[in-house]
mmCIF file of C-alpha atoms and ligand atoms in Angstrom:
data_model
loop_
_atom_site.group_PDB
_atom_site.id
_atom_site.type_symbol
_atom_site.label_atom_id
_atom_site.label_comp_id
_atom_site.label_asym_id
_atom_site.label_seq_id
_atom_site.Cartn_x
_atom_site.Cartn_y
_atom_site.Cartn_z
ATOM 1 C CA MET A 1 -37.311 -60.846 101.007
ATOM 2 C CA THR A 2 -40.760 -60.003 99.661
ATOM 3 C CA ASN A 3 -42.596 -58.565 96.681
ATOM 4 C CA PRO A 4 -45.949 -59.396 95.022
ATOM 5 C CA VAL A 5 -44.512 -62.320 93.012
ATOM 6 C CA ILE A 6 -42.919 -63.870 96.094
ATOM 7 C CA GLU A 7 -46.177 -63.321 97.977
ATOM 8 C CA THR A 8 -48.032 -65.212 95.233
ATOM 9 C CA ILE A 9 -45.574 -68.096 95.424
ATOM 10 C CA LEU A 10 -45.569 -68.229 99.223
ATOM 11 C CA SER A 11 -49.338 -68.122 99.585
ATOM 12 C CA ARG A 12 -50.221 -70.921 97.130
ATOM 13 C CA THR A 13 -51.675 -74.126 98.500
ATOM 14 C CA ALA A 14 -53.415 -77.085 96.901
ATOM 15 C CA THR A 15 -57.153 -76.439 96.574
ATOM 16 C CA LYS A 16 -59.398 -79.347 97.472
ATOM 17 C CA TYR A 17 -62.666 -77.481 97.914
ATOM 18 C CA TYR A 18 -63.918 -75.272 95.107
ATOM 19 C CA ASP A 19 -66.919 -72.987 94.760
ATOM 20 C CA LYS A 20 -68.945 -75.184 92.399
ATOM 21 C CA THR A 21 -70.924 -72.215 91.090
ATOM 22 C CA ALA A 22 -67.890 -70.261 89.907
ATOM 23 C CA THR A 23 -66.920 -70.523 86.254
ATOM 24 C CA LEU A 24 -64.107 -69.254 84.075
ATOM 25 C CA SER A 25 -64.921 -67.936 80.627
ATOM 26 C CA ASP A 26 -63.254 -69.508 77.602
ATOM 27 C CA GLU A 27 -61.411 -66.213 77.210
ATOM 28 C CA GLN A 28 -60.053 -66.436 80.773
ATOM 29 C CA ILE A 29 -58.997 -70.050 80.148
ATOM 30 C CA ARG A 30 -57.318 -69.020 76.908
ATOM 31 C CA GLU A 31 -55.445 -66.226 78.665
ATOM 32 C CA LEU A 32 -54.346 -68.537 81.467
ATOM 33 C CA VAL A 33 -52.871 -71.003 78.976
ATOM 34 C CA GLN A 34 -51.340 -68.248 76.885
ATOM 35 C CA ILE A 35 -49.526 -66.916 79.955
ATOM 36 C CA GLY A 36 -48.572 -70.471 80.958
ATOM 37 C CA THR A 37 -46.954 -71.062 77.588
ATOM 38 C CA THR A 38 -44.403 -68.340 78.232
ATOM 39 C CA ALA A 39 -42.723 -70.926 80.499
ATOM 40 C CA PRO A 40 -39.387 -72.175 79.151
ATOM 41 C CA THR A 41 -39.028 -75.373 77.124
ATOM 42 C CA SER A 42 -35.923 -77.170 75.954
ATOM 43 C CA PHE A 43 -34.754 -75.754 72.583
ATOM 44 C CA HIS A 44 -38.054 -73.845 72.568
ATOM 45 C CA LEU A 45 -39.755 -77.124 71.615
ATOM 46 C CA GLN A 46 -43.075 -76.060 73.179
ATOM 47 C CA ASN A 47 -43.986 -79.728 73.225
ATOM 48 C CA TRP A 48 -47.153 -79.308 75.224
ATOM 49 C CA ARG A 49 -50.901 -79.240 74.763
ATOM 50 C CA PHE A 50 -53.717 -78.433 77.156
ATOM 51 C CA ILE A 51 -57.232 -79.816 77.101
ATOM 52 C CA ALA A 52 -59.513 -77.534 79.123
ATOM 53 C CA VAL A 53 -62.262 -79.751 80.481
ATOM 54 C CA ARG A 54 -64.961 -77.272 81.459
ATOM 55 C CA THR A 55 -68.411 -78.586 80.575
ATOM 56 C CA ALA A 56 -70.387 -80.619 83.132
ATOM 57 C CA GLU A 57 -70.481 -83.579 80.751
ATOM 58 C CA ALA A 58 -66.738 -83.613 80.031
ATOM 59 C CA LYS A 59 -65.837 -83.032 83.685
ATOM 60 C CA ALA A 60 -68.001 -86.013 84.737
ATOM 61 C CA ARG A 61 -66.292 -88.167 82.116
ATOM 62 C CA LEU A 62 -62.877 -87.130 83.389
ATOM 63 C CA ARG A 63 -63.788 -87.531 87.068
ATOM 64 C CA ALA A 64 -64.736 -91.165 86.414
ATOM 65 C CA LEU A 65 -61.156 -91.700 85.208
ATOM 66 C CA ALA A 66 -59.620 -89.678 88.044
ATOM 67 C CA TRP A 67 -60.374 -91.801 91.084
ATOM 68 C CA ASP A 68 -63.722 -90.022 91.412
ATOM 69 C CA GLN A 69 -61.978 -86.969 92.878
ATOM 70 C CA PRO A 70 -64.680 -84.311 93.434
ATOM 71 C CA ALA A 71 -62.332 -81.430 92.596
ATOM 72 C CA VAL A 72 -62.405 -82.502 88.945
ATOM 73 C CA THR A 73 -66.076 -81.570 88.652
ATOM 74 C CA ASP A 74 -66.157 -78.857 91.350
ATOM 75 C CA ALA A 75 -63.367 -76.742 89.839
ATOM 76 C CA ALA A 76 -64.262 -74.306 87.083
ATOM 77 C CA VAL A 77 -61.867 -76.097 84.750
ATOM 78 C CA THR A 78 -59.658 -79.158 84.890
ATOM 79 C CA PHE A 79 -56.796 -79.127 82.442
ATOM 80 C CA ILE A 80 -55.339 -82.300 81.029
ATOM 81 C CA VAL A 81 -51.751 -81.105 80.805
ATOM 82 C CA ILE A 82 -50.128 -82.973 77.955
ATOM 83 C CA GLY A 83 -46.442 -83.365 77.164
ATOM 84 C CA LYS A 84 -45.469 -84.448 73.667
ATOM 85 C CA LEU A 85 -42.462 -86.731 73.247
ATOM 86 C CA ALA A 86 -39.505 -84.523 72.330
ATOM 87 C CA ASP A 87 -38.946 -84.538 68.573
ATOM 88 C CA ALA A 88 -35.949 -82.619 67.179
ATOM 89 C CA SER A 89 -37.474 -82.505 63.690
ATOM 90 C CA THR A 90 -40.002 -79.929 64.960
ATOM 91 C CA ILE A 91 -37.240 -77.433 65.784
ATOM 92 C CA PRO A 92 -37.055 -75.520 62.451
ATOM 93 C CA ALA A 93 -40.791 -74.873 62.583
ATOM 94 C CA ARG A 94 -40.672 -73.883 66.268
ATOM 95 C CA LEU A 95 -37.780 -71.499 65.698
ATOM 96 C CA ALA A 96 -39.065 -69.929 62.473
ATOM 97 C CA PRO A 97 -41.147 -67.273 64.311
ATOM 98 C CA VAL A 98 -38.137 -66.522 66.531
ATOM 99 C CA VAL A 99 -35.981 -65.893 63.460
ATOM 100 C CA GLU A 100 -38.818 -63.952 61.854
ATOM 101 C CA ALA A 101 -39.024 -61.710 64.930
ATOM 102 C CA GLY A 102 -35.328 -60.925 64.571
ATOM 103 C CA ILE A 103 -34.456 -62.556 67.903
ATOM 104 C CA MET A 104 -32.372 -65.443 66.627
ATOM 105 C CA PRO A 105 -30.121 -65.445 63.539
ATOM 106 C CA ALA A 106 -31.280 -68.029 60.985
ATOM 107 C CA HIS A 107 -27.820 -69.632 60.817
ATOM 108 C CA MET A 108 -28.160 -70.860 64.430
ATOM 109 C CA VAL A 109 -31.227 -72.999 63.737
ATOM 110 C CA PRO A 110 -29.392 -76.039 62.281
ATOM 111 C CA ASP A 111 -27.060 -76.111 65.298
ATOM 112 C CA TRP A 112 -30.003 -76.199 67.684
ATOM 113 C CA GLU A 113 -31.510 -79.034 65.686
ATOM 114 C CA ILE A 114 -28.221 -80.982 65.677
ATOM 115 C CA ASN A 115 -27.871 -80.614 69.439
ATOM 116 C CA ALA A 116 -31.491 -81.607 69.964
ATOM 117 C CA ARG A 117 -31.024 -84.686 67.784
ATOM 118 C CA ARG A 118 -28.049 -85.630 69.976
ATOM 119 C CA LEU A 119 -30.351 -85.564 72.979
ATOM 120 C CA TYR A 120 -33.592 -86.950 71.617
ATOM 121 C CA ASP A 121 -33.104 -89.070 68.484
ATOM 122 C CA ASN A 122 -33.625 -92.754 69.329
ATOM 123 C CA GLN A 123 -33.645 -92.020 73.052
ATOM 124 C CA PRO A 124 -37.185 -92.741 74.201
ATOM 125 C CA GLN A 125 -36.459 -92.169 77.884
ATOM 126 C CA GLN A 126 -35.078 -88.693 77.143
ATOM 127 C CA ASP A 127 -38.028 -87.928 74.876
ATOM 128 C CA ARG A 128 -40.422 -88.894 77.638
ATOM 129 C CA ASP A 129 -38.493 -87.035 80.340
ATOM 130 C CA GLU A 130 -38.647 -83.900 78.198
ATOM 131 C CA ALA A 131 -42.399 -84.282 77.713
ATOM 132 C CA VAL A 132 -42.844 -84.473 81.485
ATOM 133 C CA ARG A 133 -40.521 -81.517 82.128
ATOM 134 C CA THR A 134 -42.285 -79.358 79.552
ATOM 135 C CA ALA A 135 -45.766 -80.112 80.845
ATOM 136 C CA THR A 136 -44.639 -79.519 84.419
ATOM 137 C CA PHE A 137 -43.170 -76.091 83.660
ATOM 138 C CA GLY A 138 -46.367 -75.144 81.828
ATOM 139 C CA ALA A 139 -48.538 -76.345 84.681
ATOM 140 C CA ALA A 140 -46.426 -74.472 87.237
ATOM 141 C CA ALA A 141 -46.781 -71.230 85.297
ATOM 142 C CA ILE A 142 -50.543 -71.707 85.155
ATOM 143 C CA ILE A 143 -50.676 -72.523 88.889
ATOM 144 C CA TYR A 144 -48.941 -69.289 89.880
ATOM 145 C CA THR A 145 -50.818 -67.194 87.347
ATOM 146 C CA ALA A 146 -54.061 -68.567 88.750
ATOM 147 C CA ARG A 147 -52.932 -67.800 92.284
ATOM 148 C CA SER A 148 -52.031 -64.230 91.330
ATOM 149 C CA LEU A 149 -55.587 -63.796 90.014
ATOM 150 C CA GLY A 150 -57.114 -65.147 93.227
ATOM 151 C CA TRP A 151 -57.949 -68.617 91.885
ATOM 152 C CA GLY A 152 -57.014 -71.886 93.510
ATOM 153 C CA SER A 153 -55.473 -74.866 91.751
ATOM 154 C CA THR A 154 -54.164 -78.382 92.302
ATOM 155 C CA PRO A 155 -51.939 -80.527 90.108
ATOM 156 C CA MET A 156 -53.222 -84.115 90.190
ATOM 157 C CA ILE A 157 -51.636 -87.436 89.374
ATOM 158 C CA GLY A 158 -54.573 -89.451 90.742
ATOM 159 C CA PHE A 159 -55.983 -90.556 87.393
ATOM 160 C CA ASP A 160 -55.736 -93.513 85.049
ATOM 161 C CA ALA A 161 -53.494 -92.384 82.220
ATOM 162 C CA GLU A 162 -54.398 -94.999 79.646
ATOM 163 C CA PRO A 163 -58.179 -94.400 79.591
ATOM 164 C CA VAL A 164 -57.662 -90.611 79.756
ATOM 165 C CA HIS A 165 -55.371 -90.947 76.750
ATOM 166 C CA ARG A 166 -58.011 -92.918 74.877
ATOM 167 C CA GLU A 167 -61.189 -91.077 75.962
ATOM 168 C CA PHE A 168 -59.822 -87.601 75.288
ATOM 169 C CA GLY A 169 -58.225 -88.441 71.969
ATOM 170 C CA LEU A 170 -54.555 -87.951 72.741
ATOM 171 C CA ALA A 171 -52.108 -88.737 69.942
ATOM 172 C CA GLY A 172 -49.535 -91.528 70.076
ATOM 173 C CA ASP A 173 -46.733 -89.129 71.002
ATOM 174 C CA GLU A 174 -48.741 -87.420 73.751
ATOM 175 C CA ILE A 175 -48.551 -88.160 77.480
ATOM 176 C CA PRO A 176 -51.216 -86.976 79.921
ATOM 177 C CA VAL A 177 -48.649 -85.734 82.437
ATOM 178 C CA MET A 178 -51.071 -84.403 85.036
ATOM 179 C CA LEU A 179 -54.511 -83.002 85.611
ATOM 180 C CA LEU A 180 -54.689 -79.443 86.894
ATOM 181 C CA THR A 181 -57.844 -78.150 88.537
ATOM 182 C CA VAL A 182 -58.357 -74.369 88.591
ATOM 183 C CA GLY A 183 -61.221 -72.405 90.089
ATOM 184 C CA LEU A 184 -62.483 -70.273 92.916
ATOM 185 C CA GLU A 185 -61.664 -71.683 96.344
ATOM 186 C CA ARG A 186 -64.294 -72.086 98.995
ATOM 187 C CA ALA A 187 -63.815 -72.205 102.767
ATOM 188 C CA GLY A 188 -62.328 -75.304 104.376
ATOM 189 C CA ASN A 189 -59.100 -75.759 102.426
ATOM 190 C CA TRP A 190 -55.999 -76.669 104.392
ATOM 191 C CA LYS A 191 -53.483 -74.018 105.289
ATOM 192 C CA GLN A 192 -50.053 -74.284 103.772
ATOM 193 C CA LYS A 193 -48.137 -77.302 104.996
ATOM 194 C CA PRO A 194 -44.721 -76.792 106.580
ATOM 195 C CA ARG A 195 -41.785 -77.672 104.348
ATOM 196 C CA ARG A 196 -38.622 -79.632 105.063
ATOM 197 C CA PRO A 197 -35.878 -77.367 106.387
ATOM 198 C CA VAL A 198 -33.830 -75.817 103.606
ATOM 199 C CA GLU A 199 -30.683 -77.314 105.163
ATOM 200 C CA GLU A 200 -32.054 -80.755 104.330
ATOM 201 C CA VAL A 201 -32.680 -80.027 100.654
ATOM 202 C CA LEU A 202 -29.977 -77.506 99.747
ATOM 203 C CA GLU A 203 -26.351 -78.311 99.090
ATOM 204 C CA LEU A 204 -24.043 -75.359 98.674
ATOM 205 C CA VAL A 205 -20.841 -76.266 96.879
HETATM 206 C C1 FMN B 301 -47.412 -84.255 90.919
HETATM 207 C C2 FMN B 301 -48.482 -83.983 91.928
HETATM 208 C C3 FMN B 301 -49.597 -84.811 91.979
HETATM 209 C C4 FMN B 301 -50.647 -84.564 92.870
HETATM 210 N N1 FMN B 301 -51.781 -85.329 92.823
HETATM 211 C C5 FMN B 301 -52.833 -84.990 93.597
HETATM 212 C C6 FMN B 301 -54.079 -85.660 93.456
HETATM 213 O O1 FMN B 301 -54.256 -86.547 92.619
HETATM 214 N N2 FMN B 301 -55.099 -85.285 94.260
HETATM 215 C C7 FMN B 301 -54.966 -84.294 95.189
HETATM 216 O O2 FMN B 301 -55.946 -83.983 95.886
HETATM 217 N N3 FMN B 301 -53.795 -83.620 95.330
HETATM 218 C C8 FMN B 301 -52.736 -83.937 94.560
HETATM 219 N N4 FMN B 301 -51.560 -83.232 94.668
HETATM 220 C C9 FMN B 301 -51.444 -82.158 95.676
HETATM 221 C C10 FMN B 301 -50.441 -82.492 96.780
HETATM 222 O O3 FMN B 301 -50.996 -83.414 97.704
HETATM 223 C C11 FMN B 301 -50.043 -81.186 97.487
HETATM 224 O O4 FMN B 301 -49.484 -80.309 96.545
HETATM 225 C C12 FMN B 301 -49.051 -81.441 98.607
HETATM 226 O O5 FMN B 301 -49.664 -82.145 99.662
HETATM 227 C C13 FMN B 301 -48.478 -80.142 99.159
HETATM 228 O O6 FMN B 301 -49.500 -79.291 99.600
HETATM 229 P P1 FMN B 301 -49.617 -77.792 99.066
HETATM 230 O O7 FMN B 301 -49.699 -77.869 97.563
HETATM 231 O O8 FMN B 301 -50.878 -77.249 99.683
HETATM 232 O O9 FMN B 301 -48.408 -77.054 99.492
HETATM 233 C C14 FMN B 301 -50.522 -83.489 93.795
HETATM 234 C C15 FMN B 301 -49.385 -82.652 93.726
HETATM 235 C C16 FMN B 301 -48.395 -82.890 92.804
HETATM 236 C C17 FMN B 301 -47.215 -81.960 92.737
#
């Protein structure tokens, strides 16, 4: 089974070593995030936000909060991928453009909100889980888009969430779910690591 999309997925690896001289323009960063935000979100909540850390000063600030990992400053950009706690009251506003585009009938909107309230109202663990799921889908879409354009990337959890939250001005309902470095790879990165056999991770019922 192969095609260009599968090739992109199969050939991705975590990038540790970046070409420090390579940059991405703000337009390229914008496009990357725009493509990433076509990833699915629960009830179309789109409860994510991305801070593109791309100046030398901001990257140095972030690296100090990210276990001094060199990739944070070496990569062209390091995204702080943010998930917002799921909030059902945002659903009418999120769905308005979908109704406007003639995709969804207006009468369905209240039902989506009711179902979302069932899941998220007064359920902080669910709200947080959804924030993490949303940010992770967005990051994954960016990772594979980057790969398809010949750029390397690495999702990173090696950072101190509380100071990142404070230093980069995240709101009370925002979680810095992961950092995501993106840039041009240089020589010396590891080859793809073997995976556990599918028999170990797949259950067919
Ligand atoms: C949630 C998550 C957090 C990670 N955090 C870091 C990190 O802080 N620093 C790092 O160098 N790599 C990090 N990685 C990269 C993993 O080590 C890497 O993806 C894994 O070893 C598999 O290798 P591969 O991506 O090349 O297939 C992280 C990956 C994930 C999915």
